[in-house]
Structure formats: C-alpha cells, structure tokens
Short mmCIF file of C-alpha atoms in Angstrom, two decimals:
data_model
loop_
_atom_site.label_atom_id
_atom_site.label_comp_id
_atom_site.label_asym_id
_atom_site.label_seq_id
_atom_site.Cartn_x
_atom_site.Cartn_y
_atom_site.Cartn_z
CA UNK A 1 95.06 67.05 58.92
CA UNK A 2 91.77 67.41 57.05
CA UNK A 3 90.48 69.59 59.85
CA UNK A 4 93.37 71.96 59.47
CA UNK A 5 92.76 72.40 55.76
CA UNK A 6 89.04 72.92 56.35
CA UNK A 7 89.25 75.95 58.56
CA UNK A 8 92.39 77.66 57.28
CA UNK A 9 92.92 79.57 60.51
CA UNK A 10 90.00 81.88 61.05
CA UNK A 11 92.59 84.31 62.37
CA UNK A 12 94.25 84.71 58.99
CA UNK A 13 91.23 85.99 57.08
CA UNK A 14 90.23 89.14 58.96
CA UNK A 15 93.92 90.02 59.37
CA UNK A 16 93.90 91.13 55.76
CA UNK A 17 91.57 94.03 56.53
CA UNK A 18 92.39 94.81 60.16
CA UNK A 19 96.01 95.49 61.09
CA UNK A 20 97.72 92.50 62.71
CA UNK A 21 98.31 94.23 66.06
CA UNK A 22 94.73 95.43 66.34
CA UNK A 23 93.54 91.97 65.51
CA UNK A 24 95.66 90.50 68.31
CA UNK A 25 94.06 92.94 70.77
CA UNK A 26 90.59 91.96 69.63
CA UNK A 27 91.44 88.29 69.87
CA UNK A 28 92.69 88.75 73.43
CA UNK A 29 89.52 90.62 74.41
CA UNK A 30 87.36 87.88 72.99
CA UNK A 31 89.34 85.31 74.96
CA UNK A 32 88.87 87.26 78.19
CA UNK A 33 85.18 87.75 77.52
CA UNK A 34 84.55 84.05 76.86
CA UNK A 35 86.60 83.14 79.91
CA UNK A 36 84.52 85.47 82.11
CA UNK A 37 81.30 84.22 80.56
CA UNK A 38 82.21 80.67 81.57
CA UNK A 39 82.84 81.86 85.13
CA UNK A 40 79.44 83.57 85.13
CA UNK A 41 77.72 80.44 83.88
CA UNK A 42 79.35 78.29 86.53
CA UNK A 43 78.35 80.72 89.27
CA UNK A 44 74.77 80.84 87.97
CA UNK A 45 74.55 77.07 87.83
CA UNK A 46 76.02 76.88 91.33
CA UNK A 47 73.44 79.35 92.60
CA UNK A 48 70.32 77.92 90.98
CA UNK A 49 70.93 74.29 90.13
CA UNK A 50 71.19 72.74 93.66
CA UNK A 51 67.79 74.11 94.90
CA UNK A 52 66.26 73.18 91.55
CA UNK A 53 67.45 69.60 91.96
CA UNK A 54 66.52 69.56 95.63
CA UNK A 55 70.09 69.21 96.92
CA UNK A 56 70.20 70.36 100.56
CA UNK A 57 72.67 73.04 101.70
CA UNK A 58 74.74 70.63 103.82
CA UNK A 59 75.56 68.76 100.61
CA UNK A 60 76.01 71.63 98.15
CA UNK A 61 75.45 75.13 99.48
CA UNK A 62 74.61 77.74 96.85
CA UNK A 63 76.93 80.55 95.85
CA UNK A 64 75.04 83.13 97.94
CA UNK A 65 74.97 80.80 100.96
CA UNK A 66 78.73 80.45 100.66
CA UNK A 67 79.13 84.22 100.52
CA UNK A 68 76.97 84.61 103.60
CA UNK A 69 79.02 81.95 105.36
CA UNK A 70 82.19 83.76 104.31
CA UNK A 71 80.85 86.88 105.98
CA UNK A 72 80.07 84.90 109.13
CA UNK A 73 83.49 83.22 109.13
CA UNK A 74 85.08 86.63 108.79
CA UNK A 75 83.20 87.89 111.83
CA UNK A 76 82.99 84.87 114.09
CA UNK A 77 85.74 82.40 113.13
CA UNK A 78 88.77 84.65 112.70
CA UNK A 79 88.95 83.82 109.00
CA UNK A 80 91.63 86.39 108.21
CA UNK A 81 93.94 85.00 110.87
CA UNK A 82 93.50 81.44 109.63
CA UNK A 83 94.08 82.47 106.02
CA UNK A 84 97.22 84.43 106.86
CA UNK A 85 98.51 81.56 108.98
CA UNK A 86 98.09 79.10 106.13
CA UNK A 87 99.57 81.51 103.61
CA UNK A 88 102.65 82.15 105.73
CA UNK A 89 103.29 78.49 106.50
CA UNK A 90 102.77 77.59 102.85
CA UNK A 91 105.36 80.17 101.87
CA UNK A 92 107.71 79.03 104.62
CA UNK A 93 107.35 75.36 103.77
CA UNK A 94 107.81 76.12 100.11
CA UNK A 95 110.90 78.24 100.71
CA UNK A 96 112.61 75.79 103.08
CA UNK A 97 111.68 72.70 101.09
CA UNK A 98 112.75 74.06 97.75
CA UNK A 99 115.97 75.54 99.13
CA UNK A 100 116.90 72.16 100.60
CA UNK A 101 115.79 70.35 97.46
CA UNK A 102 117.79 72.61 95.19
CA UNK A 103 120.88 72.46 97.41
CA UNK A 104 120.70 68.67 97.55
CA UNK A 105 120.09 68.49 93.79
CA UNK A 106 123.17 70.56 93.03
CA UNK A 107 125.35 68.66 95.49
CA UNK A 108 124.30 65.29 94.09
CA UNK A 109 124.58 66.67 90.58
CA UNK A 110 128.25 67.40 91.19
CA UNK A 111 129.06 63.96 92.48
CA UNK A 112 128.28 61.00 90.28
CA UNK A 113 129.30 58.72 93.16
CA UNK A 114 126.87 60.06 95.75
CA UNK A 115 124.12 60.30 93.21
CA UNK A 116 124.50 56.59 92.45
CA UNK A 117 124.73 55.69 96.14
CA UNK A 118 121.72 57.70 97.24
CA UNK A 119 119.39 57.52 94.25
CA UNK A 120 117.50 54.34 95.32
CA UNK A 121 116.67 55.91 98.68
CA UNK A 122 115.70 59.16 97.09
CA UNK A 123 113.42 57.28 94.72
CA UNK A 124 111.85 55.36 97.62
CA UNK A 125 111.24 58.53 99.60
CA UNK A 126 109.90 60.21 96.51
CA UNK A 127 107.38 57.44 95.96
CA UNK A 128 106.33 57.24 99.63
CA UNK A 129 103.18 59.33 100.12
CA UNK A 130 104.50 62.26 102.14
CA UNK A 131 101.12 63.29 103.54
CA UNK A 132 100.93 59.95 105.34
CA UNK A 133 103.78 61.13 107.55
CA UNK A 134 101.56 63.81 109.10
CA UNK A 135 100.23 61.73 112.05
CA UNK A 136 103.77 60.57 112.77
CA UNK A 137 105.05 64.13 112.90
CA UNK A 138 102.22 65.06 115.26
CA UNK A 139 103.20 62.18 117.55
CA UNK A 140 106.77 63.44 117.50
CA UNK A 141 106.30 67.18 117.72
CA UNK A 142 102.82 67.68 119.15
CA UNK A 143 100.02 69.93 118.07
CA UNK A 144 101.99 72.89 116.84
CA UNK A 145 103.20 74.32 113.54
CA UNK A 146 106.10 71.87 113.22
CA UNK A 147 104.21 68.87 111.74
CA UNK A 148 102.52 70.80 108.94
CA UNK A 149 105.72 72.61 108.11
CA UNK A 150 107.57 69.30 107.94
CA UNK A 151 104.95 67.75 105.67
CA UNK A 152 105.17 70.74 103.35
CA UNK A 153 108.97 70.74 103.34
CA UNK A 154 109.05 67.03 102.60
CA UNK A 155 106.50 67.20 99.83
CA UNK A 156 108.18 70.21 98.21
CA UNK A 157 111.69 68.83 98.52
CA UNK A 158 111.54 66.03 95.95
CA UNK A 159 110.19 67.63 92.80
CA UNK A 160 112.78 70.38 93.17
CA UNK A 161 115.56 67.92 93.89
CA UNK A 162 114.64 65.67 90.99
CA UNK A 163 114.31 68.53 88.54
CA UNK A 164 117.65 70.04 89.49
CA UNK A 165 119.42 66.69 89.46
CA UNK A 166 117.98 65.87 86.05
CA UNK A 167 119.16 69.22 84.73
CA UNK A 168 122.64 68.80 86.20
CA UNK A 169 122.96 65.51 84.36
CA UNK A 170 122.09 67.07 81.04
CA UNK A 171 124.25 70.19 81.16
CA UNK A 172 125.94 70.50 77.77
CA UNK A 173 129.35 68.79 78.14
CA UNK A 174 130.77 71.00 75.42
CA UNK A 175 129.92 74.11 77.40
CA UNK A 176 131.68 72.66 80.43
CA UNK A 177 134.66 71.78 78.25
CA UNK A 178 134.71 75.28 76.87
CA UNK A 179 134.78 76.63 80.40
CA UNK A 180 137.55 74.21 81.30
CA UNK A 181 139.53 75.26 78.26
CA UNK A 182 139.15 78.84 79.50
CA UNK A 183 140.65 77.71 82.83
CA UNK A 184 137.56 78.23 84.93
CA UNK A 185 137.72 76.41 88.24
CA UNK A 186 135.06 74.04 89.56
CA UNK A 187 133.17 76.72 91.44
CA UNK A 188 133.21 79.09 88.44
CA UNK A 189 131.96 76.33 86.17
CA UNK A 190 129.11 75.76 88.57
CA UNK A 191 128.27 79.43 88.89
CA UNK A 192 128.67 80.41 85.26
CA UNK A 193 127.60 77.28 83.37
CA UNK A 194 125.77 74.71 85.44
CA UNK A 195 123.69 77.01 87.60
CA UNK A 196 122.27 79.06 84.70
CA UNK A 197 121.86 75.95 82.51
CA UNK A 198 119.70 74.32 85.15
CA UNK A 199 117.62 77.40 85.86
CA UNK A 200 114.73 76.48 83.53
CA UNK A 201 114.40 73.09 85.24
CA UNK A 202 114.72 74.62 88.68
CA UNK A 203 111.92 77.05 87.87
CA UNK A 204 109.73 74.23 86.56
CA UNK A 205 110.39 72.31 89.79
CA UNK A 206 109.49 75.35 91.85
CA UNK A 207 106.21 75.75 90.01
CA UNK A 208 105.24 72.16 90.78
CA UNK A 209 106.46 72.63 94.34
CA UNK A 210 104.33 75.72 94.87
CA UNK A 211 101.12 73.78 94.33
CA UNK A 212 102.35 70.91 96.48
CA UNK A 213 103.25 73.23 99.36
CA UNK A 214 99.58 74.12 99.75
CA UNK A 215 98.70 70.43 99.91
CA UNK A 216 101.34 69.74 102.54
CA UNK A 217 100.23 72.54 104.83
CA UNK A 218 96.54 71.70 104.38
CA UNK A 219 97.06 68.05 105.28
CA UNK A 220 99.09 69.05 108.33
CA UNK A 221 96.31 71.37 109.45
CA UNK A 222 93.61 68.81 108.69
CA UNK A 223 95.21 66.07 110.72
CA UNK A 224 96.16 67.98 113.78
CA UNK A 225 95.89 71.69 113.91
CA UNK A 226 94.00 74.41 115.63
CA UNK A 227 94.72 77.07 113.08
CA UNK A 228 94.71 77.57 109.35
CA UNK A 229 92.30 76.84 106.54
CA UNK A 230 92.89 73.10 106.83
CA UNK A 231 91.68 73.29 110.41
CA UNK A 232 88.59 75.17 109.25
CA UNK A 233 87.91 72.39 106.76
CA UNK A 234 88.07 69.75 109.48
CA UNK A 235 86.02 71.93 111.81
CA UNK A 236 83.37 72.77 109.20
CA UNK A 237 83.23 69.14 108.11
CA UNK A 238 82.56 68.05 111.68
CA UNK A 239 79.63 70.43 111.87
CA UNK A 240 78.22 69.43 108.49
CA UNK A 241 78.89 73.02 107.44
CA UNK A 242 79.61 72.43 103.76
CA UNK A 243 79.69 76.15 103.01
CA UNK A 244 82.61 76.56 105.39
CA UNK A 245 84.50 73.74 103.69
CA UNK A 246 83.77 75.23 100.27
CA UNK A 247 85.06 78.61 101.37
CA UNK A 248 88.23 77.20 102.89
CA UNK A 249 88.95 75.20 99.73
CA UNK A 250 88.48 78.28 97.58
CA UNK A 251 90.81 80.33 99.77
CA UNK A 252 93.43 77.57 99.68
CA UNK A 253 93.18 77.62 95.91
CA UNK A 254 93.65 81.37 95.93
CA UNK A 255 96.80 81.04 98.05
CA UNK A 256 98.25 78.38 95.75
CA UNK A 257 97.29 80.38 92.68
CA UNK A 258 98.93 83.54 94.01
CA UNK A 259 102.17 81.69 94.73
CA UNK A 260 102.08 80.15 91.28
CA UNK A 261 101.51 83.48 89.59
CA UNK A 262 104.38 85.10 91.47
CA UNK A 263 106.66 82.27 90.40
CA UNK A 264 105.51 82.59 86.82
CA UNK A 265 106.38 86.28 86.92
CA UNK A 266 109.80 85.57 88.36
CA UNK A 267 110.36 82.88 85.78
CA UNK A 268 109.44 85.17 82.90
CA UNK A 269 111.94 87.70 84.21
CA UNK A 270 114.76 85.29 85.01
CA UNK A 271 114.40 83.27 81.81
CA UNK A 272 113.87 86.27 79.54
CA UNK A 273 116.54 84.95 77.15
CA UNK A 274 114.45 81.96 76.17
CA UNK A 275 112.31 82.80 73.16
CA UNK A 276 108.75 81.80 73.94
CA UNK A 277 105.90 80.92 71.70
CA UNK A 278 103.38 83.64 70.99
CA UNK A 279 100.36 83.89 73.28
CA UNK B 1 156.73 75.95 65.86
CA UNK B 2 153.29 76.87 67.12
CA UNK B 3 151.92 73.34 67.41
CA UNK B 4 153.63 70.02 67.32
CA UNK B 5 152.34 66.45 67.62
CA UNK B 6 155.09 63.91 68.29
CA UNK B 7 154.12 60.27 67.75
CA UNK B 8 150.79 60.81 69.43
CA UNK B 9 148.56 57.81 70.07
CA UNK B 10 145.27 58.02 71.94
CA UNK B 11 143.32 55.03 73.19
CA UNK B 12 139.95 55.20 74.91
CA UNK B 13 138.51 52.53 77.17
CA UNK B 14 135.15 51.29 75.93
CA UNK B 15 132.16 50.03 77.84
CA UNK B 16 133.04 46.42 77.15
CA UNK B 17 136.44 46.89 78.74
CA UNK B 18 138.34 46.77 75.48
CA UNK B 19 140.28 49.72 74.22
CA UNK B 20 139.67 51.59 71.02
CA UNK B 21 142.49 53.46 69.34
CA UNK B 22 141.31 56.83 68.08
CA UNK B 23 144.57 58.06 66.60
CA UNK B 24 147.77 56.17 66.03
CA UNK B 25 151.26 57.60 65.86
CA UNK B 26 150.28 61.02 64.60
CA UNK B 27 153.14 63.39 63.91
CA UNK B 28 152.81 66.83 62.38
CA UNK B 29 153.71 70.44 62.96
CA UNK B 30 151.96 73.71 62.37
CA UNK B 31 154.10 76.80 61.94
CA UNK B 32 153.50 80.21 63.39
CA UNK B 33 150.72 81.96 61.47
CA UNK B 34 149.98 78.94 59.33
CA UNK B 35 146.48 77.72 58.53
CA UNK B 36 146.35 73.93 58.48
CA UNK B 37 143.30 71.76 57.85
CA UNK B 38 142.79 68.19 58.93
CA UNK B 39 140.49 66.11 56.75
CA UNK B 40 139.53 62.49 56.95
CA UNK B 41 136.63 60.08 57.07
CA UNK B 42 134.23 60.45 59.96
CA UNK B 43 135.35 58.78 63.15
CA UNK B 44 139.02 59.07 62.25
CA UNK B 45 139.92 60.93 65.40
CA UNK B 46 139.91 64.48 64.05
CA UNK B 47 138.19 65.81 67.13
CA UNK B 48 140.51 63.80 69.37
CA UNK B 49 143.41 65.77 67.92
CA UNK B 50 141.60 68.98 68.74
CA UNK B 51 140.75 67.97 72.30
CA UNK B 52 144.35 66.99 72.98
CA UNK B 53 145.58 70.32 71.66
CA UNK B 54 143.12 72.13 73.91
CA UNK B 55 144.38 70.00 76.78
CA UNK B 56 141.01 68.54 77.66
CA UNK B 57 142.75 65.18 77.86
CA UNK B 58 146.26 64.00 77.23
CA UNK B 59 147.65 61.50 74.72
CA UNK B 60 148.21 57.89 75.73
CA UNK B 61 151.59 57.92 74.04
CA UNK B 62 153.68 60.69 72.57
CA UNK B 63 153.41 64.37 73.29
CA UNK B 64 151.65 67.52 72.17
CA UNK B 65 153.53 70.80 72.25
CA UNK B 66 152.12 74.28 71.91
CA UNK B 67 154.75 76.97 71.36
CA UNK B 68 157.38 74.46 72.40
CA UNK B 69 155.70 73.71 75.72
CA UNK B 70 154.17 70.38 76.53
CA UNK B 71 150.40 70.49 76.98
CA UNK B 72 149.49 69.14 80.41
CA UNK B 73 146.01 70.47 81.00
CA UNK B 74 143.55 73.07 79.79
CA UNK B 75 145.71 75.41 77.82
CA UNK B 76 145.11 79.15 78.07
CA UNK B 77 146.97 79.74 74.80
CA UNK B 78 144.46 77.79 72.78
CA UNK B 79 141.03 78.94 71.68
CA UNK B 80 138.62 76.44 70.24
CA UNK B 81 135.36 76.57 68.35
CA UNK B 82 132.94 73.81 67.54
CA UNK B 83 130.10 73.29 65.11
CA UNK B 84 127.86 74.46 67.92
CA UNK B 85 128.50 78.11 68.72
CA UNK B 86 128.47 77.38 72.47
CA UNK B 87 127.26 80.86 73.24
CA UNK B 88 125.67 81.08 76.66
CA UNK B 89 121.99 81.78 75.94
CA UNK B 90 121.55 83.74 79.17
CA UNK B 91 124.22 86.28 78.29
CA UNK B 92 124.07 88.99 75.69
CA UNK B 93 126.64 88.90 72.91
CA UNK B 94 129.23 91.19 74.46
CA UNK B 95 129.12 89.29 77.77
CA UNK B 96 129.55 86.09 75.82
CA UNK B 97 132.64 87.48 74.15
CA UNK B 98 133.98 88.47 77.57
CA UNK B 99 133.45 84.97 78.94
CA UNK B 100 136.94 83.69 78.20
CA UNK B 101 138.55 86.69 79.88
CA UNK B 102 136.80 86.28 83.19
CA UNK B 103 139.21 83.79 84.66
CA UNK B 104 142.26 85.77 83.58
CA UNK B 105 142.28 88.61 86.04
CA UNK B 106 141.27 91.16 83.44
CA UNK B 107 139.20 93.89 85.05
CA UNK B 108 135.66 94.62 83.99
CA UNK B 109 136.35 97.70 81.91
CA UNK B 110 139.28 96.18 80.08
CA UNK B 111 137.18 93.09 79.37
CA UNK B 112 134.40 95.14 77.89
CA UNK B 113 136.83 97.16 75.77
CA UNK B 114 138.53 94.02 74.51
CA UNK B 115 135.21 92.35 73.70
CA UNK B 116 133.92 95.38 71.84
CA UNK B 117 137.12 95.50 69.81
CA UNK B 118 136.68 91.89 68.71
CA UNK B 119 133.02 92.43 67.95
CA UNK B 120 134.06 95.21 65.58
CA UNK B 121 136.61 92.91 63.93
CA UNK B 122 133.93 90.31 63.45
CA UNK B 123 131.42 92.88 62.11
CA UNK B 124 129.01 92.54 64.98
CA UNK B 125 129.00 96.09 66.28
CA UNK B 126 125.47 97.12 67.10
CA UNK B 127 124.55 93.59 68.16
CA UNK B 128 126.45 93.57 71.45
CA UNK B 129 123.33 93.70 73.61
CA UNK B 130 121.33 91.16 71.64
CA UNK B 131 120.89 87.65 72.98
CA UNK B 132 122.07 84.62 71.02
CA UNK B 133 118.55 83.54 70.07
CA UNK B 134 118.06 86.88 68.33
CA UNK B 135 120.97 86.28 65.95
CA UNK B 136 121.25 84.14 62.82
CA UNK B 137 123.45 81.05 62.76
CA UNK B 138 126.18 82.83 60.84
CA UNK B 139 126.22 85.78 63.22
CA UNK B 140 126.38 83.46 66.18
CA UNK B 141 129.41 81.73 64.74
CA UNK B 142 131.02 85.13 64.22
CA UNK B 143 130.26 85.96 67.85
CA UNK B 144 131.88 82.67 68.85
CA UNK B 145 134.94 83.64 66.80
CA UNK B 146 135.03 87.01 68.56
CA UNK B 147 134.96 85.19 71.90
CA UNK B 148 137.78 82.94 70.73
CA UNK B 149 139.89 85.87 69.54
CA UNK B 150 139.22 87.90 72.69
CA UNK B 151 141.57 85.73 74.75
CA UNK B 152 144.27 86.40 72.17
CA UNK B 153 145.13 82.71 71.71
CA UNK B 154 148.33 81.54 70.08
CA UNK B 155 146.41 78.85 68.28
CA UNK B 156 142.82 78.70 67.12
CA UNK B 157 141.22 75.30 66.82
CA UNK B 158 138.18 75.09 64.58
CA UNK B 159 136.15 71.90 64.71
CA UNK B 160 133.82 72.02 61.72
CA UNK B 161 132.57 75.46 62.66
CA UNK B 162 130.80 75.98 59.33
CA UNK B 163 129.08 72.64 58.89
CA UNK B 164 125.77 73.72 60.44
CA UNK B 165 125.43 76.74 58.18
CA UNK B 166 123.53 76.89 54.92
CA UNK B 167 125.59 76.91 51.73
CA UNK B 168 125.58 80.65 51.09
CA UNK B 169 126.12 81.71 54.69
CA UNK B 170 128.92 79.20 54.84
CA UNK B 171 130.83 80.89 52.00
CA UNK B 172 130.41 84.32 53.56
CA UNK B 173 131.39 83.20 57.05
CA UNK B 174 134.39 81.28 55.71
CA UNK B 175 135.45 84.45 54.00
CA UNK B 176 135.04 86.62 57.08
CA UNK B 177 136.81 84.07 59.32
CA UNK B 178 139.70 83.81 56.85
CA UNK B 179 140.05 87.58 56.71
CA UNK B 180 140.04 88.09 60.48
CA UNK B 181 142.43 85.20 61.05
CA UNK B 182 144.82 86.47 58.39
CA UNK B 183 144.69 90.01 59.75
CA UNK B 184 145.58 88.83 63.24
CA UNK B 185 148.13 86.31 61.90
CA UNK B 186 146.69 83.55 64.04
CA UNK B 187 147.94 80.00 63.80
CA UNK B 188 144.90 77.91 62.97
CA UNK B 189 144.00 74.25 62.89
CA UNK B 190 140.75 73.51 61.08
CA UNK B 191 139.05 70.15 61.41
CA UNK B 192 136.66 69.56 58.54
CA UNK B 193 135.14 66.94 56.32
CA UNK B 194 134.47 69.46 53.60
CA UNK B 195 137.34 69.02 51.15
CA UNK B 196 136.61 72.23 49.24
CA UNK B 197 136.60 74.15 52.49
CA UNK B 198 140.00 72.73 53.37
CA UNK B 199 141.43 73.77 50.01
CA UNK B 200 139.87 77.24 50.12
CA UNK B 201 141.08 78.14 53.58
CA UNK B 202 144.40 76.43 54.25
CA UNK B 203 148.10 76.68 53.59
CA UNK B 204 148.45 72.99 54.18
CA UNK B 205 146.13 69.99 54.49
CA UNK B 206 146.71 66.87 56.55
CA UNK B 207 144.80 63.83 55.34
CA UNK B 208 143.96 61.26 58.00
CA UNK B 209 143.16 57.59 57.47
CA UNK B 210 140.20 55.74 58.91
CA UNK B 211 140.33 54.82 62.56
CA UNK B 212 142.82 54.48 64.05
CA UNK B 213 143.63 57.79 62.40
CA UNK B 214 147.11 58.51 61.19
CA UNK B 215 148.44 61.04 58.73
CA UNK B 216 148.52 59.47 55.27
CA UNK B 217 149.29 62.58 53.27
CA UNK B 218 150.26 66.17 53.63
CA UNK B 219 149.30 68.55 50.87
CA UNK B 220 150.65 72.08 50.58
CA UNK B 221 148.03 74.28 48.97
CA UNK B 222 150.07 76.52 46.74
CA UNK B 223 147.40 79.05 45.86
CA UNK B 224 147.01 82.78 46.51
CA UNK B 225 144.21 84.53 48.45
CA UNK B 226 144.23 82.48 51.60
CA UNK B 227 142.63 85.47 53.29
CA UNK B 228 139.81 85.50 50.77
CA UNK B 229 138.31 82.09 50.08
CA UNK B 230 135.65 83.67 47.86
CA UNK B 231 138.41 84.75 45.48
CA UNK B 232 140.42 81.58 45.81
CA UNK B 233 137.27 79.74 44.92
CA UNK B 234 137.40 81.11 41.39
CA UNK B 235 140.81 79.53 40.69
CA UNK B 236 140.55 76.40 38.62
CA UNK B 237 143.32 74.62 40.58
CA UNK B 238 140.99 74.34 43.56
CA UNK B 239 139.17 71.47 41.94
CA UNK B 240 142.44 69.64 41.27
CA UNK B 241 143.43 69.81 44.92
CA UNK B 242 140.02 68.61 46.07
CA UNK B 243 140.17 65.76 43.57
CA UNK B 244 143.62 64.82 44.81
CA UNK B 245 142.41 64.52 48.42
CA UNK B 246 139.33 62.70 47.27
CA UNK B 247 141.47 60.09 45.57
CA UNK B 248 143.60 59.74 48.67
CA UNK B 249 140.61 59.10 50.89
CA UNK B 250 139.06 56.69 48.42
CA UNK B 251 142.26 54.73 48.13
CA UNK B 252 142.51 54.49 51.84
CA UNK B 253 138.97 53.16 52.04
CA UNK B 254 139.83 50.42 49.57
CA UNK B 255 142.97 49.48 51.43
CA UNK B 256 140.94 48.97 54.59
CA UNK B 257 138.22 47.00 52.82
#
C-alpha cells in the first residue's frame, strides 16, 4: 500500500502534457525496446560467458557455435524434414486429443450419472504420468508414428476434458431455465447456451493442451523414433553434441509457441464479447 | 382469468431427506391486463410461485392455470425476467431479443423485424448491435424486457427485476417498464420485496407470510397513473399503502415469533 502511494503511477504524470493515445504508443515502444534489450543481453552472455568461465562446448556451446551447428544440421541432418515432422504430429496429436477431450467433456457434462461413475477413473488417468506410457506404446505399435501420437493425444486429452467438464457444471442454471421456458429442446440448449457458455474454459484448456502436445510428441520421439526433433535430441545427446540438443529444444519451443499464438488469436476472435483488461 | 392459483402447495425434498414446504395453500387470481405484485419476507416462496407459473416445475398439490389451461411444463405463453438480465453475452442485443423466437418457427427476417420493433418500444434503437457488456445495467434490463415482450406472452413474470439497479436508474426503469406494459396491456406478476415499488406499479398487491408462504392479505391499490410510477410517486396515499403492508408483514413476524 505504501509503495502505491509513493510512486503515484509514473504513467499518470506525463499524460498531462502528452495526449493519452500518444503516451500509450510510447509506453508500448519502451516495453518492446526493453524486451529486445533483455534478449540481446542473454545472447551476449550466452556467446561470451561460457568461454570466459572455461565451460567446454560439449557442456554449453556458444550462440555462434549453435548457429553453425544449425547450418550443419540443415545441410547434413535433414533438419527441415525433422522439424516439419514434429510440427505436423504435434498439430495432429493436439487436434485429435482435444477433439476427443472436448467431446468426452460435453458428454459427461450432460450426464450427472456417468460423470459420477467415471470421475474416479478419469482422475486416476489424469494423475498417471502420461509420458511413462511411451515405452508401452512402442512395445505395442512398434517404431512408427503411432506411439508418439498416442502419447500426445493422451496428454492433451485430460486438460481439455477437465476444463470442459468443469465449465459444463457451472453453466448458469437460470440461463438454462430461461431456455427451457422458451421451449428450447435439449440439443438447442446445448448449442445455444451450454456450448457458448463453456467456450472460455474450452479455449483455456486448448491453450494448456497446445503446450502439452509438444511434450507428448517430443517424449515419443525421444524414446523410440527415427524422425523428428525429439529424435535429434536423443541422437545429439548420444554424440555429446550439445549444440544439436540446444537447437532442437529451441525449435520445439518455436513450434509450441506458434501453436499457442495461433490459439490466442482464435481465442481473441471467438471471445470478442468478453471485455478484457487494457494491455 | 389470465392466471389462477388454486390451493397450490409446493414441497421440496431437502438434503437431509426431510421436506420443506415453500408455499402452502396459495390461492389467487390475476385478471387480464392486471398488474399484480407479490410481496413478502425473504424465503417466503415468492420465486417458487414464479417458477410454477413459468412451468419450470409443477405444484405438489393444487393447480396453476394460465388463460384457463393447466400448466404442465414450460409454458410458451409466459415470459419471465429475473434480477439478472440473463442476456447471452456472446450475442448482440438484437440477437438476444430474438432468442425467445428461435424455437417458435418464426423465420429469420420476421424475427429480426419483431426484435427491432420491441427494441424501439423499449427505447433501445441504435444499440441493437452492441454487446451486453457495452450497456449499462438499466439498459440491459430494458433489453431483457424487449426479449420478454418479443414472444408476445400472455403473462409477464418479473422476479425483482429492478433490485440490482441504483436508486435513480430504478425509478426510471420502473417508469419505462410500466409504460410499455400498460401500452401493450400485458398481464403482469411482479415479485418484489420493495414495498414502495409494489405500490407504485400495481393494481393489486398480494402479501405473503413467512415460509411456508401463504396469502395473508390482498390490497387493491386504488390510485391513478399505474402507467407512470414517477407520477404516482408524488401522491401522498402511496405512503399509506406502504405503511399498511409494512404493518401486515410486521404483524406476521410477531405471530411466528
């Protein structure tokens, strides 16, 4: 509290002289600049600190060594193919897992009985570490795309399911009653009340799921694959090629980030009717 | 007779397995075009009366009739409004007003025309493409009224629709509701705990006892300007009526204690 009174919003003072809108633009530019400066600092530290401290390249390769390795991976290791493979399976796993999760969430949300009957098992499966299933799936399906896809589907499934189910439980009863009073049938109530009411939760579930999908695919590729960035991590690790592992991790992050950003865009469009806080 | 309760009793099962009686042997009628308010202490089953009229659930004993027909389920001839506006936040105002018409086989164009007409009645023209969050509380309640009127109900049920509004908005919205309802000659049942509101807006007031609720008094409000509560408000008799109800409710409290 005392802090707040001390610096009475540095934003408020200059706003008196500069128009509010212009001030907002300046503020945003400053934010971007500081953000980029931090990135620059990290890259500099990454480049110069390890040699300075005598850390060898198989422990922490420098930024430029990683870039050189990236170039080599592009030429010799089929990097583009591996990246695309991982990206596609991530997307596929995410799509299948969240579709199943959402469908299951809505079905259980409509039946109190089945929700009660199945919830302990759902909870158990939710708690079980899904990535640990990977070796099992490889034993069952062999060294192909199936195991990693299954791990991703499984890991994506639950957060979506749980979010949707939670939202179905908390749909405003008065809205449902209003719809009933207007003689809407069960399907119409679902389509016009429950489905849109649960959309914010569904979107939140999807955002969590998008980051998990990357994990699922990576683990699948790590454990038993011959393609994808996860495979490159295992391969690079085996050769003590830390730069390769670094690069693969960064590319995985980029894939996850891209998926997240797309979802955020979709969410902003779909949930346009929810007033959001400034900034 | 637009609405009739005949010896209606409603009991609800509770968690402990016992039953709680919400209303007991309630009998009253509301005539065509009449505006009747129901007042009573909180928890006296006011909202139960409303839900039974809307057909959301049936009475345990007795019967509820709307336009002479027994209510057996969700009733398309009844429009209801709550304290919450219940506007769908993902729809703009005009689509919200259309909502009640969508299960009635009215085609898209006719729905839109009907909705726009009610928005004009409720002084919301120009706001049809706004979303609920962009409107003030009073405007949202007016939009909810437009939605209720759009289905052309025989009876309008109002469950404390003004209680979430600030004092000034409340007076204005009461006035605009009263005007629209009078113009369209709608039969209206208003549930409220605001005694002044009941006196300002009604032809008749039913006073309920504490739970289990039953009608302990029926007061005819013999004052002009039912369509203009702001004018009725200036009459000095208003205070007398409110005081009369107040006494009734107080007495009832003592009898229970």
